[in-house]
PDB file of C-alpha atoms in Angstrom:
ATOM      1  CA  LYS A   1       8.745  -7.159 -14.863  1.00  0.00           C
ATOM      2  CA  GLN A   2       9.522  -5.198 -11.723  1.00  0.00           C
ATOM      3  CA  GLU A   3       9.994  -7.306  -8.607  1.00  0.00           C
ATOM      4  CA  VAL A   4      10.484  -5.903  -5.126  1.00  0.00           C
ATOM      5  CA  THR A   5      12.137  -7.955  -2.398  1.00  0.00           C
ATOM      6  CA  GLN A   6      12.515  -7.240   1.287  1.00  0.00           C
ATOM      7  CA  ILE A   7      14.980  -9.157   3.395  1.00  0.00           C
ATOM      8  CA  PRO A   8      14.778 -10.221   6.156  1.00  0.00           C
ATOM      9  CA  ALA A   9      11.113 -11.158   6.398  1.00  0.00           C
ATOM     10  CA  ALA A  10      11.257 -10.751  10.174  1.00  0.00           C
ATOM     11  CA  LEU A  11      13.609  -9.085  12.626  1.00  0.00           C
ATOM     12  CA  SER A  12      13.680  -8.983  16.416  1.00  0.00           C
ATOM     13  CA  VAL A  13      15.966  -6.521  18.212  1.00  0.00           C
ATOM     14  CA  PRO A  14      16.381  -5.077  21.721  1.00  0.00           C
ATOM     15  CA  GLU A  15      15.306  -1.531  22.401  1.00  0.00           C
ATOM     16  CA  GLY A  16      17.899   1.120  21.615  1.00  0.00           C
ATOM     17  CA  GLU A  17      19.527  -0.593  18.648  1.00  0.00           C
ATOM     18  CA  ASN A  18      20.049   1.189  15.351  1.00  0.00           C
ATOM     19  CA  LEU A  19      18.768  -0.987  12.547  1.00  0.00           C
ATOM     20  CA  VAL A  20      18.561  -1.158   8.771  1.00  0.00           C
ATOM     21  CA  LEU A  21      15.763  -2.604   6.680  1.00  0.00           C
ATOM     22  CA  ASN A  22      16.474  -3.499   3.078  1.00  0.00           C
ATOM     23  CA  CYS A  23      14.461  -3.203  -0.116  1.00  0.00           C
ATOM     24  CA  SER A  24      15.672  -4.420  -3.520  1.00  0.00           C
ATOM     25  CA  PHE A  25      14.053  -3.896  -6.915  1.00  0.00           C
ATOM     26  CA  THR A  26      14.950  -5.448 -10.248  1.00  0.00           C
ATOM     27  CA  ASP A  27      14.240  -2.552 -12.646  1.00  0.00           C
ATOM     28  CA  SER A  28      16.182   0.619 -11.889  1.00  0.00           C
ATOM     29  CA  ALA A  29      13.863   2.782 -14.027  1.00  0.00           C
ATOM     30  CA  ILE A  30      11.673   3.995 -11.194  1.00  0.00           C
ATOM     31  CA  TYR A  31       9.811   7.243 -10.585  1.00  0.00           C
ATOM     32  CA  ASN A  32       9.821   7.080  -6.810  1.00  0.00           C
ATOM     33  CA  LEU A  33      10.027   4.707  -3.866  1.00  0.00           C
ATOM     34  CA  GLN A  34       7.922   4.818  -0.725  1.00  0.00           C
ATOM     35  CA  TRP A  35       8.351   3.259   2.674  1.00  0.00           C
ATOM     36  CA  PHE A  36       5.244   2.373   4.653  1.00  0.00           C
ATOM     37  CA  ARG A  37       4.497   1.129   8.136  1.00  0.00           C
ATOM     38  CA  GLN A  38       1.638  -1.275   8.856  1.00  0.00           C
ATOM     39  CA  ASP A  39       0.408  -2.003  12.369  1.00  0.00           C
ATOM     40  CA  PRO A  40      -1.588  -5.226  12.965  1.00  0.00           C
ATOM     41  CA  GLY A  41      -5.155  -4.901  11.750  1.00  0.00           C
ATOM     42  CA  LYS A  42      -4.519  -1.462  10.275  1.00  0.00           C
ATOM     43  CA  GLY A  43      -3.839   0.102   6.921  1.00  0.00           C
ATOM     44  CA  LEU A  44      -0.492   1.320   5.677  1.00  0.00           C
ATOM     45  CA  THR A  45       0.936   4.652   6.764  1.00  0.00           C
ATOM     46  CA  SER A  46       3.376   6.409   4.456  1.00  0.00           C
ATOM     47  CA  LEU A  47       6.678   7.132   6.220  1.00  0.00           C
ATOM     48  CA  LEU A  48       8.962   8.497   3.532  1.00  0.00           C
ATOM     49  CA  LEU A  49       8.839   9.018  -0.227  1.00  0.00           C
ATOM     50  CA  ILE A  50      12.052   9.353  -2.233  1.00  0.00           C
ATOM     51  CA  GLN A  51      11.830  10.732  -5.730  1.00  0.00           C
ATOM     52  CA  SER A  52      14.072   9.169  -8.375  1.00  0.00           C
ATOM     53  CA  SER A  53      16.293  12.262  -8.440  1.00  0.00           C
ATOM     54  CA  GLN A  54      16.866  12.132  -4.668  1.00  0.00           C
ATOM     55  CA  ARG A  55      19.362  10.101  -2.660  1.00  0.00           C
ATOM     56  CA  GLU A  56      17.683  10.158   0.736  1.00  0.00           C
ATOM     57  CA  GLN A  57      14.878  11.466   2.884  1.00  0.00           C
ATOM     58  CA  THR A  58      14.752  11.932   6.633  1.00  0.00           C
ATOM     59  CA  SER A  59      11.916  12.147   9.135  1.00  0.00           C
ATOM     60  CA  GLY A  60      12.774  12.151  12.813  1.00  0.00           C
ATOM     61  CA  ARG A  61      14.591   8.914  13.655  1.00  0.00           C
ATOM     62  CA  LEU A  62      13.978   7.520  10.171  1.00  0.00           C
ATOM     63  CA  ASN A  63      16.285   7.887   7.193  1.00  0.00           C
ATOM     64  CA  ALA A  64      15.645   6.288   3.824  1.00  0.00           C
ATOM     65  CA  SER A  65      18.247   6.102   1.093  1.00  0.00           C
ATOM     66  CA  LEU A  66      17.925   5.220  -2.576  1.00  0.00           C
ATOM     67  CA  ASP A  67      20.550   3.815  -4.948  1.00  0.00           C
ATOM     68  CA  LYS A  68      18.796   3.374  -8.274  1.00  0.00           C
ATOM     69  CA  SER A  69      21.800   1.987 -10.103  1.00  0.00           C
ATOM     70  CA  SER A  70      22.092  -0.947  -7.729  1.00  0.00           C
ATOM     71  CA  GLY A  71      18.328  -1.324  -7.265  1.00  0.00           C
ATOM     72  CA  ARG A  72      18.405  -0.825  -3.514  1.00  0.00           C
ATOM     73  CA  SER A  73      16.837   1.243  -0.801  1.00  0.00           C
ATOM     74  CA  THR A  74      17.441   1.101   2.934  1.00  0.00           C
ATOM     75  CA  LEU A  75      15.363   2.355   5.834  1.00  0.00           C
ATOM     76  CA  TYR A  76      17.495   3.273   8.825  1.00  0.00           C
ATOM     77  CA  ILE A  77      15.790   3.455  12.213  1.00  0.00           C
ATOM     78  CA  ALA A  78      17.859   5.110  14.932  1.00  0.00           C
ATOM     79  CA  ALA A  79      17.535   4.229  18.614  1.00  0.00           C
ATOM     80  CA  SER A  80      14.685   1.775  18.096  1.00  0.00           C
ATOM     81  CA  GLN A  81      11.745   1.722  20.516  1.00  0.00           C
ATOM     82  CA  PRO A  82       9.025  -0.868  21.256  1.00  0.00           C
ATOM     83  CA  GLY A  83       6.567   1.468  19.530  1.00  0.00           C
ATOM     84  CA  ASP A  84       8.490   0.909  16.284  1.00  0.00           C
ATOM     85  CA  SER A  85       7.243  -2.683  16.232  1.00  0.00           C
ATOM     86  CA  ALA A  86       5.273  -3.103  12.998  1.00  0.00           C
ATOM     87  CA  THR A  87       5.614  -4.408   9.457  1.00  0.00           C
ATOM     88  CA  TYR A  88       7.562  -2.133   7.120  1.00  0.00           C
ATOM     89  CA  LEU A  89       6.874  -2.258   3.398  1.00  0.00           C
ATOM     90  CA  CYS A  90       8.551  -0.577   0.474  1.00  0.00           C
ATOM     91  CA  ALA A  91       6.924   0.122  -2.879  1.00  0.00           C
ATOM     92  CA  VAL A  92       8.291   1.423  -6.173  1.00  0.00           C
ATOM     93  CA  ARG A  93       6.492   3.382  -8.861  1.00  0.00           C
ATOM     94  CA  ARG A  94       7.664   3.014 -12.454  1.00  0.00           C
ATOM     95  CA  GLY A  95       6.477   6.286 -13.950  1.00  0.00           C
ATOM     96  CA  SER A  96       4.164   9.258 -13.765  1.00  0.00           C
ATOM     97  CA  TYR A  97       1.347   7.966 -15.939  1.00  0.00           C
ATOM     98  CA  ASN A  98      -1.987   6.934 -14.498  1.00  0.00           C
ATOM     99  CA  THR A  99      -1.346   3.400 -15.712  1.00  0.00           C
ATOM    100  CA  ASP A 100       1.833   3.126 -13.673  1.00  0.00           C
ATOM    101  CA  LYS A 101       1.164   1.370 -10.428  1.00  0.00           C
ATOM    102  CA  LEU A 102       3.020   0.833  -7.184  1.00  0.00           C
ATOM    103  CA  ILE A 103       4.755  -2.523  -6.824  1.00  0.00           C
ATOM    104  CA  PHE A 104       4.964  -3.574  -3.194  1.00  0.00           C
ATOM    105  CA  GLY A 105       7.418  -5.779  -1.396  1.00  0.00           C
ATOM    106  CA  THR A 106       6.059  -8.314   1.088  1.00  0.00           C
ATOM    107  CA  GLY A 107       7.484  -6.463   4.059  1.00  0.00           C
ATOM    108  CA  THR A 108       9.791  -6.908   7.032  1.00  0.00           C
ATOM    109  CA  ARG A 109       8.067  -7.626  10.350  1.00  0.00           C
ATOM    110  CA  LEU A 110       9.982  -5.808  13.072  1.00  0.00           C
ATOM    111  CA  GLN A 111       9.726  -6.511  16.772  1.00  0.00           C
ATOM    112  CA  VAL A 112      11.560  -4.267  19.236  1.00  0.00           C
ATOM    113  CA  PHE A 113      11.560  -5.698  22.732  1.00  0.00           C
ATOM    114  CA  PRO A 114      12.235  -3.758  25.958  1.00  0.00           C
TER     115      PRO A 114
ATOM    116  CA  ASN B   1      -8.899  14.308  10.169  1.00  0.00           C
ATOM    117  CA  ALA B   2     -10.747  11.275   8.808  1.00  0.00           C
ATOM    118  CA  GLY B   3      -8.482  10.636   5.774  1.00  0.00           C
ATOM    119  CA  VAL B   4      -9.641   7.449   4.024  1.00  0.00           C
ATOM    120  CA  THR B   5     -12.645   5.699   5.544  1.00  0.00           C
ATOM    121  CA  GLN B   6     -13.674   2.151   4.672  1.00  0.00           C
ATOM    122  CA  THR B   7     -16.819   0.250   5.622  1.00  0.00           C
ATOM    123  CA  PRO B   8     -17.453  -2.370   6.785  1.00  0.00           C
ATOM    124  CA  LYS B   9     -14.444  -3.430   8.864  1.00  0.00           C
ATOM    125  CA  PHE B  10     -15.365  -7.117   8.799  1.00  0.00           C
ATOM    126  CA  GLN B  11     -17.668  -9.206   6.625  1.00  0.00           C
ATOM    127  CA  VAL B  12     -18.469 -12.891   6.236  1.00  0.00           C
ATOM    128  CA  LEU B  13     -20.164 -14.024   3.042  1.00  0.00           C
ATOM    129  CA  LYS B  14     -21.327 -17.337   1.695  1.00  0.00           C
ATOM    130  CA  THR B  15     -20.149 -18.394  -1.755  1.00  0.00           C
ATOM    131  CA  GLY B  16     -22.293 -16.723  -4.403  1.00  0.00           C
ATOM    132  CA  GLN B  17     -23.436 -13.787  -2.273  1.00  0.00           C
ATOM    133  CA  SER B  18     -22.758 -10.237  -3.347  1.00  0.00           C
ATOM    134  CA  MET B  19     -21.617  -7.182  -1.451  1.00  0.00           C
ATOM    135  CA  THR B  20     -20.198  -3.698  -1.902  1.00  0.00           C
ATOM    136  CA  LEU B  21     -17.213  -2.322  -0.029  1.00  0.00           C
ATOM    137  CA  GLN B  22     -17.401   1.419   0.503  1.00  0.00           C
ATOM    138  CA  CYS B  23     -14.536   3.903   0.522  1.00  0.00           C
ATOM    139  CA  ALA B  24     -14.533   7.660   0.987  1.00  0.00           C
ATOM    140  CA  GLN B  25     -11.703  10.196   1.287  1.00  0.00           C
ATOM    141  CA  ASP B  26     -11.880  13.774   2.475  1.00  0.00           C
ATOM    142  CA  MET B  27      -8.510  15.006   1.163  1.00  0.00           C
ATOM    143  CA  ASN B  28      -9.751  16.158  -2.269  1.00  0.00           C
ATOM    144  CA  HIS B  29      -7.584  13.502  -3.915  1.00  0.00           C
ATOM    145  CA  ASN B  30      -7.951  12.720  -7.594  1.00  0.00           C
ATOM    146  CA  SER B  31      -6.708   9.132  -7.667  1.00  0.00           C
ATOM    147  CA  MET B  32      -8.204   6.252  -5.696  1.00  0.00           C
ATOM    148  CA  TYR B  33      -7.255   2.588  -5.553  1.00  0.00           C
ATOM    149  CA  TRP B  34      -8.472  -0.790  -4.334  1.00  0.00           C
ATOM    150  CA  TYR B  35      -5.893  -3.353  -3.179  1.00  0.00           C
ATOM    151  CA  ARG B  36      -6.114  -6.784  -1.692  1.00  0.00           C
ATOM    152  CA  GLN B  37      -3.538  -8.107   0.761  1.00  0.00           C
ATOM    153  CA  ASP B  38      -2.878 -11.813   1.110  1.00  0.00           C
ATOM    154  CA  PRO B  39      -0.216 -13.559   3.197  1.00  0.00           C
ATOM    155  CA  GLY B  40       2.999 -14.056   1.254  1.00  0.00           C
ATOM    156  CA  MET B  41       1.707 -12.161  -1.780  1.00  0.00           C
ATOM    157  CA  GLY B  42       1.893  -8.575  -0.660  1.00  0.00           C
ATOM    158  CA  LEU B  43      -0.547  -5.965  -1.900  1.00  0.00           C
ATOM    159  CA  ARG B  44      -2.033  -6.389  -5.341  1.00  0.00           C
ATOM    160  CA  LEU B  45      -3.969  -3.725  -7.220  1.00  0.00           C
ATOM    161  CA  ILE B  46      -7.539  -4.662  -8.156  1.00  0.00           C
ATOM    162  CA  TYR B  47      -8.851  -1.458  -9.768  1.00  0.00           C
ATOM    163  CA  TYR B  48      -7.978   2.194  -9.739  1.00  0.00           C
ATOM    164  CA  SER B  49      -9.558   5.498 -10.670  1.00  0.00           C
ATOM    165  CA  ALA B  50      -7.297   8.296 -11.871  1.00  0.00           C
ATOM    166  CA  SER B  51     -10.071  10.871 -11.667  1.00  0.00           C
ATOM    167  CA  GLU B  52     -13.804  11.190 -11.171  1.00  0.00           C
ATOM    168  CA  GLY B  53     -15.621   9.319 -13.914  1.00  0.00           C
ATOM    169  CA  THR B  54     -12.748   7.019 -14.910  1.00  0.00           C
ATOM    170  CA  THR B  55     -11.820   3.534 -13.752  1.00  0.00           C
ATOM    171  CA  ASP B  56      -9.194   1.056 -14.930  1.00  0.00           C
ATOM    172  CA  LYS B  57      -8.234  -2.526 -14.221  1.00  0.00           C
ATOM    173  CA  GLY B  58      -5.260  -3.338 -12.105  1.00  0.00           C
ATOM    174  CA  GLU B  59      -3.378  -6.572 -11.638  1.00  0.00           C
ATOM    175  CA  VAL B  60      -6.220  -8.797 -10.349  1.00  0.00           C
ATOM    176  CA  PRO B  61      -9.601  -7.396 -11.528  1.00  0.00           C
ATOM    177  CA  ASN B  62     -11.476 -10.639 -12.227  1.00  0.00           C
ATOM    178  CA  GLY B  63     -14.559 -11.077 -10.058  1.00  0.00           C
ATOM    179  CA  TYR B  64     -14.762  -7.408  -9.089  1.00  0.00           C
ATOM    180  CA  ASN B  65     -16.436  -4.235 -10.316  1.00  0.00           C
ATOM    181  CA  VAL B  66     -15.941  -0.654  -9.194  1.00  0.00           C
ATOM    182  CA  SER B  67     -17.763   2.657  -9.253  1.00  0.00           C
ATOM    183  CA  ARG B  68     -16.275   6.100  -8.809  1.00  0.00           C
ATOM    184  CA  LEU B  69     -19.434   7.723  -7.556  1.00  0.00           C
ATOM    185  CA  ASN B  70     -17.909  11.199  -7.178  1.00  0.00           C
ATOM    186  CA  LYS B  71     -14.529  12.623  -6.277  1.00  0.00           C
ATOM    187  CA  ARG B  72     -14.813  11.417  -2.677  1.00  0.00           C
ATOM    188  CA  GLU B  73     -16.191   7.891  -3.075  1.00  0.00           C
ATOM    189  CA  PHE B  74     -14.902   4.735  -4.760  1.00  0.00           C
ATOM    190  CA  SER B  75     -16.753   1.464  -4.176  1.00  0.00           C
ATOM    191  CA  LEU B  76     -15.758  -2.137  -4.874  1.00  0.00           C
ATOM    192  CA  ARG B  77     -18.419  -4.733  -5.660  1.00  0.00           C
ATOM    193  CA  LEU B  78     -18.208  -8.503  -5.525  1.00  0.00           C
ATOM    194  CA  GLU B  79     -21.099  -9.812  -7.624  1.00  0.00           C
ATOM    195  CA  SER B  80     -20.722 -13.502  -6.744  1.00  0.00           C
ATOM    196  CA  ALA B  81     -18.244 -14.061  -3.960  1.00  0.00           C
ATOM    197  CA  ALA B  82     -15.813 -16.993  -4.093  1.00  0.00           C
ATOM    198  CA  PRO B  83     -13.552 -18.442  -1.363  1.00  0.00           C
ATOM    199  CA  SER B  84     -10.532 -17.178  -3.363  1.00  0.00           C
ATOM    200  CA  GLN B  85     -11.721 -13.645  -2.593  1.00  0.00           C
ATOM    201  CA  THR B  86     -11.133 -14.133   1.115  1.00  0.00           C
ATOM    202  CA  SER B  87      -8.651 -11.374   1.841  1.00  0.00           C
ATOM    203  CA  VAL B  88      -8.103  -7.998   3.438  1.00  0.00           C
ATOM    204  CA  TYR B  89      -9.165  -5.176   1.134  1.00  0.00           C
ATOM    205  CA  PHE B  90      -7.632  -1.722   1.301  1.00  0.00           C
ATOM    206  CA  CYS B  91      -8.721   1.497  -0.315  1.00  0.00           C
ATOM    207  CA  ALA B  92      -6.120   4.195  -0.917  1.00  0.00           C
ATOM    208  CA  SER B  93      -5.911   7.646  -2.448  1.00  0.00           C
ATOM    209  CA  THR B  94      -3.285  10.102  -3.597  1.00  0.00           C
ATOM    210  CA  GLY B  95      -3.121  13.661  -4.807  1.00  0.00           C
ATOM    211  CA  ARG B  96      -2.614  15.004  -8.318  1.00  0.00           C
ATOM    212  CA  SER B  97       1.155  14.513  -8.244  1.00  0.00           C
ATOM    213  CA  PHE B  98       2.399  10.943  -8.233  1.00  0.00           C
ATOM    214  CA  ASN B  99       5.153  12.182  -5.947  1.00  0.00           C
ATOM    215  CA  SER B 100       2.479  12.546  -3.304  1.00  0.00           C
ATOM    216  CA  PRO B 101       2.317   9.776  -0.712  1.00  0.00           C
ATOM    217  CA  LEU B 102      -0.407   7.143  -0.820  1.00  0.00           C
ATOM    218  CA  HIS B 103      -2.982   7.280   2.002  1.00  0.00           C
ATOM    219  CA  PHE B 104      -4.677   4.048   3.068  1.00  0.00           C
ATOM    220  CA  GLY B 105      -7.870   3.188   4.880  1.00  0.00           C
ATOM    221  CA  ASN B 106      -7.863   0.654   7.713  1.00  0.00           C
ATOM    222  CA  GLY B 107      -9.120  -2.177   5.567  1.00  0.00           C
ATOM    223  CA  THR B 108     -12.033  -4.599   5.299  1.00  0.00           C
ATOM    224  CA  ARG B 109     -11.403  -8.186   6.371  1.00  0.00           C
ATOM    225  CA  LEU B 110     -13.577 -10.394   4.156  1.00  0.00           C
ATOM    226  CA  THR B 111     -14.128 -14.101   4.623  1.00  0.00           C
ATOM    227  CA  VAL B 112     -16.011 -16.127   2.008  1.00  0.00           C
ATOM    228  CA  THR B 113     -17.144 -19.576   3.144  1.00  0.00           C
TER     229      THR B 113
END
């Protein structure tokens, strides 16, 4: 059974720091991995999606990497800002069939203070 | 761009009451999903619909029913609400390719007393 873990559960950093959020999964046979951002009282917003054949994806100050063999993904946030404060979740998809579902981690709550 | 729209935003029910949560997307997506989010348990899939006219159970379907009314709309019904169904409910949708990102609505916060 696929399990997705995110450590740490919470992180507080000063503005301007580069930081790394971690996501681990137990079954390396995945189809893709997504990183999401969730603001309080809101839904999830997709940040980056990495297909199983890819090593990384970049969007602005965000870079996500994927190492399937070790069951790990990292989300790198460069030059963090207070507006980056949110909960970040990762989710893995096992396959491309309709019956395959996303398995979510419980998230890392990030606070960036001025 | 509306994206995924959920109604209502908040709801309080008494045990045994029924209600329907509405979801609509305007992105011409084929697949739609209902999740619940509980503290410490992450998001869990209740039901999903791979295409118009089809629905399937997810991880935690007991106590819920769904209807895929058309391509745009996917509703979730609680026939007899229980306190264990107190949660935040999210609707989501994605395009034909499962390498398309998942788009979420803003959620419905449901309390059952």
